[in-house]
Tab-separated table of C-alpha atoms and ligand atoms in Angstrom:
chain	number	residue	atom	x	y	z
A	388	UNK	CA	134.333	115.698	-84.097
A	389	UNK	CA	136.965	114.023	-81.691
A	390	UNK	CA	139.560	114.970	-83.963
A	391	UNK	CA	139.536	118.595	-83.316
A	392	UNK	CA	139.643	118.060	-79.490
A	393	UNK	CA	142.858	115.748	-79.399
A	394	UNK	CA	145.674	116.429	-77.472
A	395	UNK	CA	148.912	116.352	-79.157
A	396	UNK	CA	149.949	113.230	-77.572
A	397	UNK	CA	146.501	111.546	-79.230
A	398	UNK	CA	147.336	113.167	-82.573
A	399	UNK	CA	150.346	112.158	-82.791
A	400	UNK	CA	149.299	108.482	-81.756
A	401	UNK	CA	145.962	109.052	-83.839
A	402	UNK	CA	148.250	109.746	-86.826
A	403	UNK	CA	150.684	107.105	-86.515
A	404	UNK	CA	147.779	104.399	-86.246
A	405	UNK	CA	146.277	105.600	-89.548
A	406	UNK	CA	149.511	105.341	-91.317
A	407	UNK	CA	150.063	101.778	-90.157
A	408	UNK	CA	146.826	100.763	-90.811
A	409	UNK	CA	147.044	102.169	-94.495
A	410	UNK	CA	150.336	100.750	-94.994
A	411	UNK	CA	150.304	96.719	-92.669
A	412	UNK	CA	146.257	96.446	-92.224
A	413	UNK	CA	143.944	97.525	-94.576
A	414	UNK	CA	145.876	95.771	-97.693
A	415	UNK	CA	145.169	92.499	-96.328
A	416	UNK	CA	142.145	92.953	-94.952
A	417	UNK	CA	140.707	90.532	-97.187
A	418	UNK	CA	143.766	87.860	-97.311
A	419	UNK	CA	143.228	87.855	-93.089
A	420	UNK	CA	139.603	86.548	-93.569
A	421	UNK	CA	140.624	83.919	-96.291
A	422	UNK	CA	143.767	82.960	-94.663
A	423	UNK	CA	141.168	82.750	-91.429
A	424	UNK	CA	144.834	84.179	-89.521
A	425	UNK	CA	146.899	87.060	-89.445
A	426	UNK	CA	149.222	87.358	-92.897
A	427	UNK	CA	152.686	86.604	-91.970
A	428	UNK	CA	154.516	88.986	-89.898
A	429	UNK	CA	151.582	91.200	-89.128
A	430	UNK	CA	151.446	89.781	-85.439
A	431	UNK	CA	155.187	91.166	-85.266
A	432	UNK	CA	154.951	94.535	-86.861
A	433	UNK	CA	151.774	95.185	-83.985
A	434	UNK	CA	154.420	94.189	-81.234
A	435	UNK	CA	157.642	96.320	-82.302
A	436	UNK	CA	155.137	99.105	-83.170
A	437	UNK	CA	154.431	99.199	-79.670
A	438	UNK	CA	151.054	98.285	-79.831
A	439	UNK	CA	151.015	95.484	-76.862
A	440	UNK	CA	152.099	98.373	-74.743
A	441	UNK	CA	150.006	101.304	-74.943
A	442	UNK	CA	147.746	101.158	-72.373
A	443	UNK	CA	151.102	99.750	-69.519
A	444	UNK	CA	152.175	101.982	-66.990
A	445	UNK	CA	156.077	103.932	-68.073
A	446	UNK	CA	157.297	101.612	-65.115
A	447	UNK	CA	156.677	98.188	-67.475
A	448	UNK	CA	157.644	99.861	-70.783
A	449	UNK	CA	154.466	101.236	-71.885
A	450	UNK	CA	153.435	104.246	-73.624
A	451	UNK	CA	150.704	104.871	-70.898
A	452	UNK	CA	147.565	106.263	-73.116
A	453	UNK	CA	144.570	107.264	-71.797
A	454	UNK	CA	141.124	105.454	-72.379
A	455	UNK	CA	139.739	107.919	-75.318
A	456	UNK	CA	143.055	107.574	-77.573
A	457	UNK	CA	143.208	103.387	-76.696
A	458	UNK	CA	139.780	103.763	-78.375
A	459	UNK	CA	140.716	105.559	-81.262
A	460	UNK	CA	143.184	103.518	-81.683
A	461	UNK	CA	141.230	100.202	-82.199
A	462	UNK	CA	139.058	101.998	-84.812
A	463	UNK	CA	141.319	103.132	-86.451
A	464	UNK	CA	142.847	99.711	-86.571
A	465	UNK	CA	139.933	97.976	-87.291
A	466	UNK	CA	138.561	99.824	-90.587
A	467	UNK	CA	141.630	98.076	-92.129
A	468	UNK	CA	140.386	95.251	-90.708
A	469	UNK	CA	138.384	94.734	-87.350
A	470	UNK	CA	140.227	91.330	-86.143
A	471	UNK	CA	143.226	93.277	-85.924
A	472	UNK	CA	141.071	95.655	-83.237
A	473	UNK	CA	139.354	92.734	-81.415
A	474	UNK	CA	143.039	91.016	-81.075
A	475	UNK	CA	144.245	94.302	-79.284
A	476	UNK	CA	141.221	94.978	-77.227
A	477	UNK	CA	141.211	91.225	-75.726
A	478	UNK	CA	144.967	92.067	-74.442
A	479	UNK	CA	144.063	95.932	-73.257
A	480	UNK	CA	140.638	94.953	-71.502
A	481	UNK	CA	142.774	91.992	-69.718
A	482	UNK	CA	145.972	94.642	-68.425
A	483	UNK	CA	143.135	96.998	-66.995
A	484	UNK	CA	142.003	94.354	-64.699
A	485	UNK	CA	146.004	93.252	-64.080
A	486	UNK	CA	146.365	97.038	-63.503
A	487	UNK	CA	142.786	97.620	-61.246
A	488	UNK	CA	143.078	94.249	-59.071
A	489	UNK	CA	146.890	92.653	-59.230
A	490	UNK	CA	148.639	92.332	-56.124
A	491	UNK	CA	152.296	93.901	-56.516
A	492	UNK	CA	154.429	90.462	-57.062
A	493	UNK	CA	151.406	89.832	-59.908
A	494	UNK	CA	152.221	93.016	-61.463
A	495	UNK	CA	155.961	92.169	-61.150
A	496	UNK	CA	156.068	89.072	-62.115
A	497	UNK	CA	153.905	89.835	-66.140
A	498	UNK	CA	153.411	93.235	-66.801
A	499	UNK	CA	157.539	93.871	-67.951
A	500	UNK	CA	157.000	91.302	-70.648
A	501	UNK	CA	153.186	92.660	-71.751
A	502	UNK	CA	154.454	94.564	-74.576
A	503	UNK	CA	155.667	91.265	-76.568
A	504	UNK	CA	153.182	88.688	-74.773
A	505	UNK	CA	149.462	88.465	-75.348
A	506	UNK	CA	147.226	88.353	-72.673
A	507	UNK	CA	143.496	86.792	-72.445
A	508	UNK	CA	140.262	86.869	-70.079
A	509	UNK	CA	138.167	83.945	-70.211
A	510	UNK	CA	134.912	83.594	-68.471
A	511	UNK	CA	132.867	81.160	-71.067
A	512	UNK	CA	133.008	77.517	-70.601
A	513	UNK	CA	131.102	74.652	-72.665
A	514	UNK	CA	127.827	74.921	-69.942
A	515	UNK	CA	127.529	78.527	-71.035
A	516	UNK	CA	128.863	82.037	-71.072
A	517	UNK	CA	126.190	84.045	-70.136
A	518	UNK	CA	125.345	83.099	-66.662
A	519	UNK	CA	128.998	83.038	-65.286
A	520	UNK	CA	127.717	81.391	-61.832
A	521	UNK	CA	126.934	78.533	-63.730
A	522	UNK	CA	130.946	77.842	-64.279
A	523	UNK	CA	132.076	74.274	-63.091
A	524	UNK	CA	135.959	75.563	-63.349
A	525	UNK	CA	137.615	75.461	-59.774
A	526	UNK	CA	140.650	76.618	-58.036
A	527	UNK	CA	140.856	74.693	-54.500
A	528	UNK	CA	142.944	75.979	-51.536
A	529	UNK	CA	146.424	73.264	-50.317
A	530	UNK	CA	148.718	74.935	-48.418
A	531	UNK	CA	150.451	77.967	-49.563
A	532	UNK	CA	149.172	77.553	-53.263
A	533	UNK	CA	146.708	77.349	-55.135
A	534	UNK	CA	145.468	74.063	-57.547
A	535	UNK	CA	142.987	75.173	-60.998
A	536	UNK	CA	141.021	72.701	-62.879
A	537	UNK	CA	138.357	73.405	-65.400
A	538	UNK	CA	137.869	74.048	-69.044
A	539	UNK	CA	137.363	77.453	-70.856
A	540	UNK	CA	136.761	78.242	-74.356
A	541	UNK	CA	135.396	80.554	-76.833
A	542	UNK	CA	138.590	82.743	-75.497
A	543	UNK	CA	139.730	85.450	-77.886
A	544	UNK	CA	143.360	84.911	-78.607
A	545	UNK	CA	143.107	81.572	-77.342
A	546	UNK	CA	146.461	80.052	-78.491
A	547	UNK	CA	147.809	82.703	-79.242
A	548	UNK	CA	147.538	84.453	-75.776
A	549	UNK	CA	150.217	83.704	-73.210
A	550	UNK	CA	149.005	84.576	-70.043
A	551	UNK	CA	145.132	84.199	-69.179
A	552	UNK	CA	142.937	85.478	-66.264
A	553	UNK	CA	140.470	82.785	-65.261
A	554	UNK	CA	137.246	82.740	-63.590
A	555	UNK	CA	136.882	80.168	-61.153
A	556	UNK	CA	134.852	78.637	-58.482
A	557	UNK	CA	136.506	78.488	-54.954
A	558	UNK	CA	133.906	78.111	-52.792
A	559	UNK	CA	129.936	76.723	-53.507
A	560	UNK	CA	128.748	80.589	-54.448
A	561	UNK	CA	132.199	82.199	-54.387
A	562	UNK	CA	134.343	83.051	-57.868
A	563	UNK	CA	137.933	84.472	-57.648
A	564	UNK	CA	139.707	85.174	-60.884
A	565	UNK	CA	143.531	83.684	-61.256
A	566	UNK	CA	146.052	84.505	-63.959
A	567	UNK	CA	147.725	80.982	-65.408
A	568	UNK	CA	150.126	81.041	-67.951
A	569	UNK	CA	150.657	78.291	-70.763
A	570	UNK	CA	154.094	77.735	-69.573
A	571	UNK	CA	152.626	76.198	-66.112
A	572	UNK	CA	152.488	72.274	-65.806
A	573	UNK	CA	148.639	71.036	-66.665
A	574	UNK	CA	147.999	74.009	-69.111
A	575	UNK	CA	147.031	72.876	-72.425
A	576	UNK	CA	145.321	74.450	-75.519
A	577	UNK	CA	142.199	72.741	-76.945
A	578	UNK	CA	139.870	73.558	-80.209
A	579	UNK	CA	140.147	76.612	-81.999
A	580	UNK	CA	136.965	77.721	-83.104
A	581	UNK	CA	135.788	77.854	-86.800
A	582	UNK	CA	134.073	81.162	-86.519
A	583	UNK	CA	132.179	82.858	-89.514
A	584	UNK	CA	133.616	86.262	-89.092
A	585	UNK	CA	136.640	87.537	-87.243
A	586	UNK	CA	138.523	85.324	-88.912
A	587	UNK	CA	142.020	86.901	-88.240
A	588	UNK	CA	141.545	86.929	-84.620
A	589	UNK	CA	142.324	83.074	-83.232
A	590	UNK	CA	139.365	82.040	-80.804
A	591	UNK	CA	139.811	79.108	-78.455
A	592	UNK	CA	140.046	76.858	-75.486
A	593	UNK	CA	142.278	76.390	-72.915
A	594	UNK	CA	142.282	73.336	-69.836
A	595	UNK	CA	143.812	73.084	-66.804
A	596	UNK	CA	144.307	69.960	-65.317
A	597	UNK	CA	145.603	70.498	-61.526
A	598	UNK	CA	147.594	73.869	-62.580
A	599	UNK	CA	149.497	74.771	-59.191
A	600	UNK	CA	149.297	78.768	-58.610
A	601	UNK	CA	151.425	80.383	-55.779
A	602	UNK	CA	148.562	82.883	-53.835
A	603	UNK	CA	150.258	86.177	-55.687
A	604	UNK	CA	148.199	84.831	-58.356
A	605	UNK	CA	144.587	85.210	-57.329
A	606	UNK	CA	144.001	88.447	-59.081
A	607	UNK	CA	141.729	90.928	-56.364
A	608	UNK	CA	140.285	89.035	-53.265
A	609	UNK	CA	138.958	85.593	-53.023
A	610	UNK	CA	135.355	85.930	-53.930
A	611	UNK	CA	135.641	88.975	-56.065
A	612	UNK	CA	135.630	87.437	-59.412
A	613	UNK	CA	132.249	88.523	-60.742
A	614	UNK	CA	132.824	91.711	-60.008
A	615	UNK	CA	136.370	91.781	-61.603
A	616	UNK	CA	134.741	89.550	-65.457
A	617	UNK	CA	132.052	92.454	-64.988
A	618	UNK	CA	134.673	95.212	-64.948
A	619	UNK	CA	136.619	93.714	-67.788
A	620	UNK	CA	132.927	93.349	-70.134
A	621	UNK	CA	132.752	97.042	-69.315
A	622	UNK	CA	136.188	97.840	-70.813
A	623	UNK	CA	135.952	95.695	-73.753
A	624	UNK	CA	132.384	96.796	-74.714
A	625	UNK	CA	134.271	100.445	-75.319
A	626	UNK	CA	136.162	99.138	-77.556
A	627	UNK	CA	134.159	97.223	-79.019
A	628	UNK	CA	131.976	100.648	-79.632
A	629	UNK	CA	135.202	101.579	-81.735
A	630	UNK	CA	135.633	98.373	-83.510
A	631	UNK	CA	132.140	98.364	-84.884
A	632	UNK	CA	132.700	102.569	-85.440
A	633	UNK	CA	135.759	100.665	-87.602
A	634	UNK	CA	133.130	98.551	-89.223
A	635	UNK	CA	131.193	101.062	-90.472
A	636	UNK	CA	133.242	103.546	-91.571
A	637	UNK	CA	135.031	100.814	-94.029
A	638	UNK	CA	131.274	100.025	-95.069
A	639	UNK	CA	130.301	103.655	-95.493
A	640	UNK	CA	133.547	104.443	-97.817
A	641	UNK	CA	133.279	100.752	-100.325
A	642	UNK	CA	129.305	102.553	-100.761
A	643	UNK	CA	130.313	105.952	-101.403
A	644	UNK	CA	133.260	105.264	-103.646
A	645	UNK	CA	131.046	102.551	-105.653
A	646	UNK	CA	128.475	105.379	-106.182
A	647	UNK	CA	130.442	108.049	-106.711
A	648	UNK	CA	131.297	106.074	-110.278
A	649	UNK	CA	128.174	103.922	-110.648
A	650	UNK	CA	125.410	104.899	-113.246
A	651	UNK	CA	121.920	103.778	-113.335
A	652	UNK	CA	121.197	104.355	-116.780
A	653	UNK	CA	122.500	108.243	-116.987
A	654	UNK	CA	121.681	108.941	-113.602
A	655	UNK	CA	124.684	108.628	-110.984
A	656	UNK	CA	123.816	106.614	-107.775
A	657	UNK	CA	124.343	109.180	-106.082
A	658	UNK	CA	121.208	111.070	-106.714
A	659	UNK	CA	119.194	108.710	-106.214
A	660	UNK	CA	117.265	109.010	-103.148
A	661	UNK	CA	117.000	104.919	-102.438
A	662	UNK	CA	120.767	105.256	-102.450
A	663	UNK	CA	121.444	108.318	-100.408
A	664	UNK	CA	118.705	107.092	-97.938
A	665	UNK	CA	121.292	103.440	-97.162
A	666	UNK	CA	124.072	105.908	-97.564
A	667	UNK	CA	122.499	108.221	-94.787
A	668	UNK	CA	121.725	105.800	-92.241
A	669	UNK	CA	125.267	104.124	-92.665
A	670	UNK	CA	127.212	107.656	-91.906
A	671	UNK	CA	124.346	107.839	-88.828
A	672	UNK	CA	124.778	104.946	-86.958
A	673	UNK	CA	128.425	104.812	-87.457
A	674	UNK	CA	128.831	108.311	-86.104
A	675	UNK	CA	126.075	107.782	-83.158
A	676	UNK	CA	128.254	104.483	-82.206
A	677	UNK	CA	131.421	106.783	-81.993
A	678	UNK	CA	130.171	109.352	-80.000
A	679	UNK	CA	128.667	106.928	-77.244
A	680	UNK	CA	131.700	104.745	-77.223
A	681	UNK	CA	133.956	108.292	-77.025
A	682	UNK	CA	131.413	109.102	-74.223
A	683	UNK	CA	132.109	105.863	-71.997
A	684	UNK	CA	135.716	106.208	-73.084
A	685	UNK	CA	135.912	109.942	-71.055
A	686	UNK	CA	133.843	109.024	-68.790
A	687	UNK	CA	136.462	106.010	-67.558
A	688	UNK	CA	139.092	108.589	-68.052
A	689	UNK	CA	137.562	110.802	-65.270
A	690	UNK	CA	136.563	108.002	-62.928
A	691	UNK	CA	132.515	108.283	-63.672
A	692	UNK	CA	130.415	104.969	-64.343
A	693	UNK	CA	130.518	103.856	-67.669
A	694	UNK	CA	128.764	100.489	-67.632
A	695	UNK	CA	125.635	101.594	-69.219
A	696	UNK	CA	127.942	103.895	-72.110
A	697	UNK	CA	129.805	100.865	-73.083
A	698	UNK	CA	127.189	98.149	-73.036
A	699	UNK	CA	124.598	101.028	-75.600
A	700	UNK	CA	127.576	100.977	-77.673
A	701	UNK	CA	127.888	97.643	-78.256
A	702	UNK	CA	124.501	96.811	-78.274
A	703	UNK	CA	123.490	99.577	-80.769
A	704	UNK	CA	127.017	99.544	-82.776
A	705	UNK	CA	126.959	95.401	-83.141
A	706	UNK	CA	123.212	95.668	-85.230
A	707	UNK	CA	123.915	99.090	-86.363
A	708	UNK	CA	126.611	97.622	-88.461
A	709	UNK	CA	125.430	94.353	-89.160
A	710	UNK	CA	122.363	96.593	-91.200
A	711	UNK	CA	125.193	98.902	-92.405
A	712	UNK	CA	126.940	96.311	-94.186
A	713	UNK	CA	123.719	95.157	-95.504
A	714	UNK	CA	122.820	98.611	-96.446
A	715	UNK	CA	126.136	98.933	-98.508
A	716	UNK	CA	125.819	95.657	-99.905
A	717	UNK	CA	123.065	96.564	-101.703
A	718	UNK	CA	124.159	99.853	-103.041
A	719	UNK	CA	127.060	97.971	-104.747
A	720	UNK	CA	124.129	95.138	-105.390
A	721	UNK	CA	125.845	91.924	-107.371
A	722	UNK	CA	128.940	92.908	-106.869
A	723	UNK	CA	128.073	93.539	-102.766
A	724	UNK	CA	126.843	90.273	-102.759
A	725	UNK	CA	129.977	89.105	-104.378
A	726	UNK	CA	133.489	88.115	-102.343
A	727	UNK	CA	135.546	90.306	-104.761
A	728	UNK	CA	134.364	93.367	-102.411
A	729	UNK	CA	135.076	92.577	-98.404
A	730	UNK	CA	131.235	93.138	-97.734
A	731	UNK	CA	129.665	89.976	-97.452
A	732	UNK	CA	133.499	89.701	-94.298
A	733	UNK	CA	132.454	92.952	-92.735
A	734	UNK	CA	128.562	92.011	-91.842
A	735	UNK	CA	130.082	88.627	-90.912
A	736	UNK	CA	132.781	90.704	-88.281
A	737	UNK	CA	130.340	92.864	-87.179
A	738	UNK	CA	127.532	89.839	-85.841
A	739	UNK	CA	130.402	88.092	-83.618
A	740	UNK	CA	130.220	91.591	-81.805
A	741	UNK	CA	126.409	90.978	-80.835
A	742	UNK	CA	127.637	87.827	-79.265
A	743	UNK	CA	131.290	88.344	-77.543
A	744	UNK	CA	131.572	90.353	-74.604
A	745	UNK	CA	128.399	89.402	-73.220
A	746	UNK	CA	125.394	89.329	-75.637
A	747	UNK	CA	123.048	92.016	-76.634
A	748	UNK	CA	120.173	90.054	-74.950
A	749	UNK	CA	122.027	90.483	-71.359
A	750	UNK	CA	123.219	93.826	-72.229
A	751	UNK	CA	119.988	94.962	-72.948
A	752	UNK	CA	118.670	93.574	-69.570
A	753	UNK	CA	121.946	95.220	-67.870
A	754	UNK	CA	120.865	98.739	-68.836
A	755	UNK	CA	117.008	98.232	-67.924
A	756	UNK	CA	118.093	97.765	-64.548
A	757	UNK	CA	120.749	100.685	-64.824
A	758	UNK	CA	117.885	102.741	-65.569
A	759	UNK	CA	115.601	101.400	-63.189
A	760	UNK	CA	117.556	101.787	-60.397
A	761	UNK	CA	117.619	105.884	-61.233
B	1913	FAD	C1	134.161	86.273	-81.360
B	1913	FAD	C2	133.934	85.826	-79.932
B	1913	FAD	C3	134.906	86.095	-78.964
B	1913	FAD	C4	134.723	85.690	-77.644
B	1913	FAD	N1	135.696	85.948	-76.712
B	1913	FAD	C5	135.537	85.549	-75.434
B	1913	FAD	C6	136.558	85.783	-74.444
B	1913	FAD	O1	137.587	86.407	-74.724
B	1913	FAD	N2	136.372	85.313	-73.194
B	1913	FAD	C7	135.261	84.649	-72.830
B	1913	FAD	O2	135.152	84.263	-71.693
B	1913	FAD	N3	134.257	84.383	-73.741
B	1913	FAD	C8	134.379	84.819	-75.018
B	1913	FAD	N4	133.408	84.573	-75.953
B	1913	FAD	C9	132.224	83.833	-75.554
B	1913	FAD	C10	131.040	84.768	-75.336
B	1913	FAD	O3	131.278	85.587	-74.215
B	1913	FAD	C11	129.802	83.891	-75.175
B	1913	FAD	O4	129.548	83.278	-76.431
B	1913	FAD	C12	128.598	84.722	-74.727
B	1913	FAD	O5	128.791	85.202	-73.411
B	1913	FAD	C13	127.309	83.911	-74.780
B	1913	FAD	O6	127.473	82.683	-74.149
B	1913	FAD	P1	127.005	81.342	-74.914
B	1913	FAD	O7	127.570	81.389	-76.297
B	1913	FAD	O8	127.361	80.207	-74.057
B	1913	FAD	O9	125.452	81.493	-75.039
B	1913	FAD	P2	124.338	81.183	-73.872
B	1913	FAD	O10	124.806	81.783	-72.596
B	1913	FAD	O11	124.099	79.711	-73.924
B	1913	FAD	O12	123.115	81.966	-74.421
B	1913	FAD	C14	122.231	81.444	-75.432
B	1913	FAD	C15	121.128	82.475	-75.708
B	1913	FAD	O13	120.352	82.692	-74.509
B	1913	FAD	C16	120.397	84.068	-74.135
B	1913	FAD	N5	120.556	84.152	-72.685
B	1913	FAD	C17	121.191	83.270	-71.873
B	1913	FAD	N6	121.140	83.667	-70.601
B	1913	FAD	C18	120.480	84.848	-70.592
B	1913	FAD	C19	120.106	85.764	-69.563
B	1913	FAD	N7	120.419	85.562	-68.293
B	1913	FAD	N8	119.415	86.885	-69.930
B	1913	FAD	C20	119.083	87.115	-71.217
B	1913	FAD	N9	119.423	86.266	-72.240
B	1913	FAD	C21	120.116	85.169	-71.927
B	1913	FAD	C22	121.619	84.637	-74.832
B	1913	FAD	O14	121.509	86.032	-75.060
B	1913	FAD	C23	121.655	83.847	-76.118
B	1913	FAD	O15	120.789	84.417	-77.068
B	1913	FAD	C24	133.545	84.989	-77.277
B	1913	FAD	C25	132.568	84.733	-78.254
B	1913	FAD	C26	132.739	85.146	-79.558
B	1913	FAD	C27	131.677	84.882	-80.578
């Protein structure tokens, strides 16, 4: 569908990603969730392919691409393998809000080293993630500067992220975000979680213990922090549209191969209605996913609300493909259920997305009120 209304610039980008992820992703697809890491080198090859640096402005170094190809690009990426997408889209969702709220020195000072540098947004703390006014985290006022002290985890690239927007208290109901990098003086990594799926993409904590910020790093204005997480769920939740779109399609073609040369008895799987039915509902949701992700992705392209886009296709695309990996599980049956195939890894990827970036529970209360407020 999309295909036939890129521009040039997207094909050619759209074309490039497919080859890479043919050629560096989708062989190791299943060595990334055993290894429970990237394979060696992979993490390179996406910097000096210029992946860090699509979405940054010509002036850092970037390639500049607009929201619907950034989209395409992470599912493309992720049907070789979808912590490969979720990696990228916890760097692109954090340079949009560098790029919508940083003062100039801000900008300045990270953005011309964002195409080799990861960078991470981290909201969650131990209390809790989905009520971010419950955050203990604080960044109090001395002088000129700026002094952050709290605990965040559950952040994706956690370790391996360099720079990190934080959410923090600095007032009793007020919440700035600040960017700290793990170069400053009282930054330290903590756990690294032992998540079930995404198992390529490192997830962990960070503390700060009396980190000293100049003010060029409050990212926005003092007290606009909420708003600022908020934006960057919105921008993730796109992509996350595209990584479960990724999901799916890998689930759709293990199914359809497998039947194309599976017999029951005489009969190919294939005409069998039980099996066309799973096969059916697969190609549905995957394609319904796309085309509401691709929707939110214009519609942030032309400056129109997108909230309620992204959060449907997250909410829709994380169970849609949790069922479609069951679905093709059971069309290749023993061997679905077996970890020869990357099944059983793919159901397992696709329930972290009901959870990160906000879960489906809150979503699902976040376009209620959308809609009640028409
Ligand atoms: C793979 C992965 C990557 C992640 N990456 C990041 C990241 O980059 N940055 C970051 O900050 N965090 C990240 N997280 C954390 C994630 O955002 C939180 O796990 C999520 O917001 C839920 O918070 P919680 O786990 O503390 O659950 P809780 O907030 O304790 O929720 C528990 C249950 O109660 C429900 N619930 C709670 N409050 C409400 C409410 N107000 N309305 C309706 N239901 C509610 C929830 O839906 C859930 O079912 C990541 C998590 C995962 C799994």
């Amino acid at each position: 569908m999309f295909d036939n209304t890129m521009t040039a610039k997207q094909k050619m980008l759209h074309e490039m990603v497919v080859d890479f992820t043919e050629n560096e992703v989708a062989p190791f697809d299943m060595e990334i969730d055993r290894k429970g890491d990237f394979t060696d080198g992979l993490f390179q090859k996406l910097i000096d392919t210029g992946f860090l640096a699509l979405t940054l402005p010509k002036e850092y170094g970037g390639a500049e691409f607009d929201p619907i190809a950034v989209a395409q690009t992470i599912n493309d990426l992720s049907y070789g393998n979808a912590s490969v997408g979720v990696t990228l889209e916890g760097h692109y969702k954090s340079i949009d809000q560098l790029l919508l709220y940083g003062n100039q020195a801000l900008l300045d000072e990270y953005l011309p080293t964002a195409s080799q540098r990861i960078f991470a947004f981290s909201n969650t703390e131990p209390s809790g993630g989905s009520n971010p006014t419950g955050i203990r985290s604080t960044a109090v006022k001395e002088g000129d500067h700026w002094v952050l002290n709290g605990d965040k985890v559950m952040i994706t690239n956690g370790g391996l992220a360099e720079v990190y927007t934080v959410l923090v208290k600095t007032g009793d109901n007020e919440f700035s975000c600040f960017v700290v990098d793990k170069d400053m003086p009282g930054f330290t990594f903590g756990k690294r979680e032992d998540f079930i799926g995404l198992r390529g993409t490192p997830v962990g904590e960070i503390v700060m213990d009396n980190i000293v910020v100049p003010e060029s790093h409050l990212l926005g204005k003092r007290g606009q922090g909420i708003e600022i997480a908020d934006q960057a769920h919105d921008d993730a939740r796109i992509l996350m549209g595209a990584v479960l779109t990724g999901i799916m399609e890998h689930a759709l073609k293990i199914a359809t191969d497998y039947a194309k040369q599976r017999k029951a008895l005489d009969t190919p799987l294939t005409e069998l209605q039980v099996i066309q039915e799973k096969i059916a509902n697969i190609a549905i949701s995957k394609e319904l996913t796309k085309l509401v992700y691709q929707q939110a992705a214009i519609n942030k392209q032309n400056h129109l609300p997108y909230m309620e886009e992204a959060a449907m296709a997250k909410t829709f695309g994380s169970r849609s493909a949790v069922a479609a990996g069951d679905d093709a599980l059971q069309v290749l049956a023993g061997y679905g259920y077996s970890r020869e195939y990357p099944i059983e890894h793919l159901i397992r990827d696709a329930r972290a997305l009901e959870i990160a970036e906000g879960t489906v529970e809150k979503m699902r209360s976040a376009i209620a009120k959308a809609e009640f407020a028409k």
